[in-house]
Coordinates of C-alpha atoms in Angstrom, one line a residue:
M11 CA 31.4 -4.1 -13.4
A12 CA 27.5 -3.2 -13.9
K13 CA 26.7 -1.9 -17.2
S14 CA 25.1 1.3 -18.4
P15 CA 21.2 1.7 -19.3
E16 CA 22.2 1.9 -22.9
E17 CA 24.4 -1.3 -22.8
E18 CA 22.1 -3.7 -21.0
H19 CA 20.2 -4.9 -24.2
P20 CA 21.1 -4.2 -28.1
Q21 CA 18.2 -2.2 -28.8
Q22 CA 18.3 1.5 -27.8
A23 CA 15.4 3.3 -26.5
F24 CA 14.7 6.8 -25.5
G25 CA 12.5 8.2 -22.5
W26 CA 11.9 10.5 -20.0
A27 CA 13.8 9.6 -16.6
A28 CA 13.8 10.8 -12.6
R29 CA 17.2 10.5 -11.6
D30 CA 16.8 11.6 -7.7
T31 CA 14.6 12.2 -5.0
S32 CA 13.7 15.9 -6.7
G33 CA 11.4 13.9 -8.8
I34 CA 12.4 15.7 -12.2
L35 CA 12.6 14.0 -15.0
S36 CA 14.3 14.8 -18.0
P37 CA 15.6 12.8 -21.1
F38 CA 17.1 9.7 -20.8
R39 CA 18.7 7.2 -23.2
F40 CA 18.5 3.4 -22.6
S41 CA 17.9 0.0 -24.3
R42 CA 15.5 -3.0 -24.6
R43 CA 15.8 -6.3 -25.4
Y44 CA 15.4 -7.1 -29.0
I45 CA 13.4 -9.6 -30.1
L46 CA 15.2 -10.8 -33.6
L47 CA 18.8 -10.8 -32.1
F48 CA 17.7 -13.0 -29.0
A49 CA 15.8 -15.7 -30.4
L50 CA 17.9 -18.5 -29.5
F51 CA 17.3 -17.5 -25.8
V52 CA 14.5 -18.3 -23.4
G53 CA 11.6 -16.0 -24.0
A54 CA 12.5 -13.8 -26.6
D55 CA 10.1 -15.7 -29.2
D56 CA 7.4 -14.9 -26.8
D57 CA 8.2 -11.3 -26.7
V58 CA 6.0 -8.0 -28.3
T59 CA 7.3 -5.0 -29.5
I60 CA 5.0 -2.2 -29.0
K61 CA 5.8 1.4 -30.4
V62 CA 4.4 3.6 -27.5
L63 CA 1.7 6.2 -28.7
Y64 CA 0.2 7.3 -25.5
C65 CA 1.3 6.8 -21.6
G66 CA -1.4 7.6 -18.9
V67 CA -0.2 9.6 -15.8
C68 CA -0.9 7.8 -12.3
H69 CA -0.2 9.6 -9.2
S70 CA 1.7 6.6 -8.3
D71 CA 4.1 7.9 -10.9
V72 CA 4.6 10.8 -8.6
H73 CA 5.0 9.1 -5.6
S74 CA 7.6 6.8 -7.3
V75 CA 9.9 9.7 -8.9
K76 CA 10.1 11.1 -5.6
N77 CA 10.8 8.1 -3.6
E78 CA 7.7 8.6 -1.1
W79 CA 7.1 5.1 -0.9
G80 CA 10.7 4.1 0.0
F81 CA 11.5 1.9 -2.9
T82 CA 12.4 3.6 -5.9
N83 CA 15.4 2.5 -7.8
Y84 CA 17.1 5.3 -10.0
P85 CA 16.9 6.2 -12.7
I86 CA 13.4 5.3 -12.5
V87 CA 11.1 5.9 -16.2
P88 CA 7.6 5.7 -15.0
G89 CA 4.2 5.0 -17.0
H90 CA 2.0 1.9 -16.5
E91 CA -0.7 2.7 -18.7
I92 CA 0.8 2.2 -21.9
V93 CA -1.2 2.2 -25.4
G94 CA 0.6 1.8 -28.4
V95 CA 1.1 -0.4 -31.9
V96 CA 2.7 -3.4 -32.2
T97 CA 5.6 -3.4 -34.4
K98 CA 7.1 -6.7 -34.1
A99 CA 6.2 -10.3 -32.6
G100 CA 7.9 -13.0 -31.6
K101 CA 7.3 -16.6 -33.6
N102 CA 5.3 -18.0 -30.4
V103 CA 3.3 -14.9 -30.1
E104 CA -0.4 -16.1 -31.6
K105 CA -2.9 -13.2 -30.0
F106 CA -1.0 -10.4 -31.7
K107 CA 0.2 -9.2 -35.0
V108 CA 2.0 -6.2 -36.4
G109 CA -0.5 -2.9 -36.6
D110 CA -2.3 -4.4 -33.7
H111 CA -3.4 -1.9 -30.9
V112 CA -2.3 -2.8 -27.6
G113 CA -2.4 -2.3 -24.3
V114 CA 0.4 -2.8 -21.3
G115 CA -1.2 -2.1 -17.9
V116 CA 0.6 -1.9 -14.2
I117 CA 2.8 -5.5 -14.4
V118 CA 4.6 -7.4 -17.5
G119 CA 5.7 -10.7 -15.6
S120 CA 5.2 -13.0 -13.1
C121 CA 6.5 -16.6 -12.5
M122 CA 4.0 -17.9 -14.4
K123 CA 3.5 -21.4 -12.4
C124 CA 2.2 -20.3 -9.2
E125 CA -1.2 -20.7 -7.5
T126 CA -2.5 -17.1 -8.3
C127 CA -1.2 -17.6 -12.1
D128 CA -2.4 -20.5 -12.7
Q129 CA -6.0 -18.9 -11.6
D130 CA -5.4 -15.8 -14.1
L131 CA -3.9 -13.7 -10.8
E132 CA -1.1 -12.5 -11.8
N133 CA -1.0 -9.6 -10.0
Y134 CA -1.1 -11.3 -6.9
C135 CA 2.2 -13.6 -7.6
P136 CA 5.1 -13.5 -5.2
R137 CA 7.1 -12.7 -8.1
T138 CA 5.4 -10.2 -9.8
I139 CA 7.1 -7.8 -12.3
F140 CA 6.3 -4.1 -12.3
T141 CA 6.3 -2.3 -15.6
Y142 CA 8.7 -0.2 -14.3
N143 CA 11.1 0.0 -11.1
S144 CA 11.1 -3.6 -10.8
L145 CA 13.5 -6.1 -12.0
D146 CA 12.9 -8.6 -14.9
H147 CA 13.6 -12.0 -14.6
D148 CA 17.2 -11.4 -16.3
R149 CA 17.5 -9.1 -12.9
T150 CA 17.6 -5.8 -15.6
K151 CA 15.7 -3.3 -14.4
T152 CA 12.3 -2.4 -16.0
Y153 CA 11.6 1.0 -17.5
G154 CA 7.7 2.1 -17.9
G155 CA 6.0 3.8 -20.9
Y156 CA 7.2 7.5 -20.7
S157 CA 9.3 5.9 -23.8
D158 CA 9.4 5.7 -27.4
M159 CA 8.7 1.7 -27.1
V160 CA 8.3 -1.4 -24.8
V161 CA 9.1 -4.9 -25.2
V162 CA 6.6 -7.0 -23.0
H163 CA 6.1 -10.8 -22.9
H164 CA 2.9 -11.5 -25.0
R165 CA 0.9 -12.6 -21.5
Y166 CA 0.9 -9.1 -20.2
V167 CA 0.1 -7.6 -23.6
L168 CA -3.8 -6.6 -24.2
R169 CA -6.0 -6.3 -27.0
F170 CA -7.6 -2.7 -27.3
P171 CA -11.1 -2.7 -28.5
D172 CA -11.0 -0.9 -31.9
N173 CA -14.5 1.0 -30.6
L174 CA -12.1 2.5 -27.3
A175 CA -10.2 6.0 -27.8
L176 CA -6.3 5.0 -27.5
D177 CA -5.9 8.2 -25.5
A178 CA -8.7 8.5 -23.2
G179 CA -8.7 4.8 -22.9
A180 CA -4.8 4.4 -21.7
P181 CA -5.7 5.3 -18.1
L182 CA -8.0 2.6 -17.9
L183 CA -5.4 -0.2 -17.5
C184 CA -4.5 1.4 -14.6
A185 CA -7.5 3.4 -12.5
G186 CA -10.3 1.2 -14.9
I187 CA -9.0 -2.0 -13.9
T188 CA -8.4 -0.9 -10.0
V189 CA -12.0 -0.1 -9.6
Y190 CA -12.9 -2.9 -11.5
S191 CA -11.8 -5.9 -9.8
P192 CA -12.8 -5.0 -6.5
M193 CA -16.1 -4.4 -7.8
K194 CA -16.6 -8.2 -9.2
Y195 CA -15.0 -9.8 -6.8
Y196 CA -16.5 -8.4 -3.9
G197 CA -20.0 -8.9 -5.7
M198 CA -20.2 -4.9 -5.7
T199 CA -22.7 -5.0 -9.1
E200 CA -26.0 -5.9 -8.2
P201 CA -28.6 -3.6 -10.4
G202 CA -30.5 -1.1 -8.3
K203 CA -27.8 -1.4 -5.2
H204 CA -26.5 1.6 -3.9
L205 CA -22.8 2.4 -4.2
G206 CA -20.6 5.2 -2.7
V207 CA -17.6 6.5 -4.3
A208 CA -15.2 8.1 -1.7
G209 CA -13.4 10.5 -4.0
L210 CA -13.6 12.2 -7.2
G211 CA -10.2 11.9 -9.2
G212 CA -8.6 9.7 -11.1
L213 CA -10.0 6.2 -10.1
G214 CA -13.2 7.6 -8.4
H215 CA -14.5 9.4 -11.2
V216 CA -14.1 5.7 -13.4
A217 CA -15.7 4.3 -10.6
V218 CA -18.4 6.3 -11.1
K219 CA -18.7 5.5 -14.7
I220 CA -18.7 1.9 -14.3
G221 CA -20.7 1.7 -11.3
K222 CA -23.8 3.2 -13.7
A223 CA -23.1 0.8 -16.1
F224 CA -23.6 -1.8 -13.8
G225 CA -26.8 -0.2 -13.3
L226 CA -25.8 0.9 -9.6
K227 CA -27.5 3.8 -7.9
V228 CA -24.3 6.0 -7.6
T229 CA -23.8 8.4 -4.8
V230 CA -20.0 10.4 -4.8
I231 CA -18.6 11.4 -1.2
S232 CA -16.4 14.3 -1.1
S233 CA -15.2 16.8 1.1
S234 CA -14.9 19.2 -1.9
P235 CA -18.5 20.7 -2.5
G236 CA -17.5 22.3 -5.8
K237 CA -17.3 19.0 -7.2
E238 CA -21.3 18.4 -6.8
D239 CA -22.4 19.4 -10.1
E240 CA -19.5 17.7 -12.0
A241 CA -20.1 14.4 -10.1
V242 CA -23.8 14.5 -11.1
K243 CA -24.2 16.7 -14.5
R244 CA -21.4 15.5 -15.7
L245 CA -20.5 12.3 -14.6
G246 CA -23.8 11.2 -14.6
A247 CA -23.9 10.1 -10.4
D248 CA -27.2 9.9 -9.2
S249 CA -26.5 12.1 -6.0
F250 CA -23.6 13.4 -3.9
L251 CA -22.7 13.8 -0.4
L252 CA -20.8 16.5 1.3
S253 CA -18.6 14.4 3.7
S254 CA -17.3 17.9 5.7
D255 CA -20.9 18.7 6.3
P256 CA -21.8 16.7 10.0
A257 CA -25.7 16.9 9.2
K258 CA -25.4 15.3 5.6
L259 CA -23.1 12.9 6.9
K260 CA -25.7 11.9 9.9
A261 CA -28.6 11.6 7.4
A262 CA -27.2 9.2 5.1
M263 CA -26.2 7.0 7.8
G264 CA -26.8 3.2 7.0
T265 CA -28.0 3.8 3.6
M266 CA -25.4 2.3 1.1
D267 CA -24.5 -1.6 0.4
Y268 CA -21.1 -0.8 -0.5
I269 CA -18.4 2.1 -0.9
I270 CA -15.3 2.1 -3.1
D271 CA -12.6 4.2 -1.3
T272 CA -10.0 5.8 -3.6
V273 CA -8.9 8.2 -1.5
S274 CA -5.0 8.1 -1.4
A275 CA -4.6 11.0 1.8
V276 CA -4.6 9.6 5.4
H277 CA -8.6 9.9 6.1
S278 CA -11.4 8.2 8.8
L279 CA -12.8 5.3 7.7
A280 CA -15.2 5.6 10.6
P281 CA -17.8 7.6 9.0
L282 CA -17.6 5.7 5.9
I283 CA -18.5 2.6 7.8
G284 CA -21.4 4.7 9.2
L285 CA -22.8 4.7 6.0
L286 CA -23.1 1.2 5.1
K287 CA -26.2 -1.1 5.7
L288 CA -26.4 -4.5 7.7
N289 CA -23.6 -6.8 5.4
G290 CA -22.5 -3.6 4.0
K291 CA -18.8 -3.6 2.0
L292 CA -15.9 -1.0 2.1
V293 CA -13.3 -1.4 0.0
T294 CA -10.0 0.4 -0.4
V295 CA -8.1 0.7 -3.4
G296 CA -6.3 4.3 -2.2
L297 CA -2.6 4.0 -0.8
P298 CA -1.9 6.7 1.9
D299 CA 1.6 6.6 3.3
K300 CA 0.6 6.0 6.7
P301 CA -1.6 3.7 8.2
L302 CA -5.4 4.2 8.8
E303 CA -7.4 3.8 11.9
L304 CA -10.2 0.6 11.6
P305 CA -13.1 1.3 14.0
I306 CA -13.7 -2.8 15.4
F307 CA -17.3 -2.2 17.2
P308 CA -19.3 -1.0 14.0
L309 CA -17.9 -3.9 12.0
V310 CA -19.0 -6.6 14.3
L311 CA -22.2 -4.8 15.3
G312 CA -23.0 -4.4 11.5
R313 CA -21.7 -6.8 10.1
K314 CA -19.6 -5.4 7.9
L315 CA -16.7 -5.9 5.9
V316 CA -13.7 -4.0 5.0
G317 CA -11.2 -5.4 1.9
G318 CA -8.8 -4.4 -0.4
S319 CA -7.5 -4.9 -3.5
D320 CA -4.9 -4.3 -6.1
I321 CA -5.7 -4.1 -10.2
G322 CA -6.1 -7.3 -11.5
G323 CA -4.9 -10.1 -13.3
M324 CA -4.2 -10.0 -17.2
K325 CA -7.7 -12.0 -18.2
E326 CA -9.6 -9.4 -16.0
T327 CA -8.0 -6.7 -17.0
Q328 CA -9.1 -7.7 -20.9
E329 CA -12.6 -8.3 -19.6
M330 CA -12.8 -4.6 -18.0
L331 CA -11.2 -3.0 -21.1
D332 CA -14.2 -5.2 -23.7
F333 CA -16.9 -3.9 -21.0
C334 CA -15.8 -0.4 -21.0
A335 CA -15.8 -0.5 -25.1
K336 CA -19.4 -2.1 -24.9
H337 CA -20.5 0.3 -22.5
N338 CA -18.9 3.7 -23.9
I339 CA -16.5 4.3 -20.7
T340 CA -13.1 6.1 -20.9
S341 CA -11.3 8.1 -18.9
D342 CA -11.6 12.0 -18.7
I343 CA -8.4 13.5 -19.8
E344 CA -6.1 16.4 -20.5
L345 CA -4.1 15.5 -23.5
I346 CA -0.3 16.4 -22.6
Q347 CA 3.1 16.8 -24.3
M348 CA 6.2 15.1 -23.0
D349 CA 8.0 18.0 -21.8
Y350 CA 4.8 19.1 -20.0
I351 CA 5.4 15.9 -17.7
N352 CA 7.1 18.2 -14.6
T353 CA 4.5 20.7 -14.4
A354 CA 1.7 17.9 -15.0
M355 CA 3.3 16.1 -11.8
E356 CA 3.1 19.4 -9.6
R357 CA -0.6 19.7 -10.5
I358 CA -1.1 16.3 -9.8
A359 CA -0.3 16.8 -6.2
K360 CA -2.2 19.6 -5.7
S361 CA -5.5 17.4 -7.1
D362 CA -5.3 20.2 -10.4
V363 CA -6.3 17.8 -12.7
R364 CA -9.8 16.7 -14.7
Y365 CA -9.1 13.9 -14.1
R366 CA -6.4 12.1 -15.6
F367 CA -3.1 13.3 -17.6
V368 CA -2.5 11.5 -21.2
I369 CA 1.1 12.0 -22.7
D370 CA 0.9 12.2 -26.1
V371 CA 4.0 9.8 -26.3
G372 CA 3.9 9.3 -30.1
N373 CA 3.8 13.0 -31.3
S374 CA 5.7 14.5 -28.5
L375 CA 8.5 12.6 -27.7
T376 CA 11.6 13.8 -29.7
Q377 CA 15.3 13.0 -29.1

């Protein structure tokens, strides 16, 4: 007989969970593994117990609680932009001590033995364990950061730089690495080159900041004319291109070296490919729920590349956090209480947030 979430592990935990496709979250009791009690078992000495202080609300949380991608296993406690403080550390843990501020992002496990893990690309491991809605090595369900605490193997815990704001830095654990990793891998960092950022939301606004820190000329590409002042005057983009204006789009054809496409809705790739120069690169990081059409002729005739990317490994994610701390990059956030989460998710679905909700878990999660 299967154990209830409260009985799977010896350490009691509390959070907010969705229980069906309505996506409505409410208080939820469950359990986490316990370092001291399990000290004789494999892996327990490698764990870090973290009191959650803040957790960002990612658009993928909205998709997941409503089972819009078709693989949600209820009940689900979302949250993979977690910042907290270490309260316990196993005896094999050397990088972290009690009192350290740390982060946990999209993944909390992998096989640690395959070629991709050996290359510090744990996020591409065939046995990646996600922070929530996944199965851990012991086949129990993982629960995310909309909760009072998490217990994570130290390999998947990140040092949070002292000069990085804990609340506004939390979304970097997903949004930040999602745009940083492809820019590094695809060579989209050469100072003076022209970067287009398609979509100005949770991912896009961070891409603008990181692009500028790399010394790129940055143009925001958006179908919303009201975002021009925000892009240029507030976020520091060099220019704004209204993609719904055919004349402006035509004038910009062949002017960009790179484009990072953060749009999560179904949209046409052809105009973006047209904006690229010879040898230009278009990298998509948004996750539309339906396939996109890919025109081949402009790729062949312009020797252009279309690629994708999925967050980053642990080494690169730490590199990203250190880079953002050095360049004073954080997410623009709206700090909310835990009991506002259902309203926040409704607003995210309407793109009514500038640009990321972050839950003040430490001060608002009460049993």
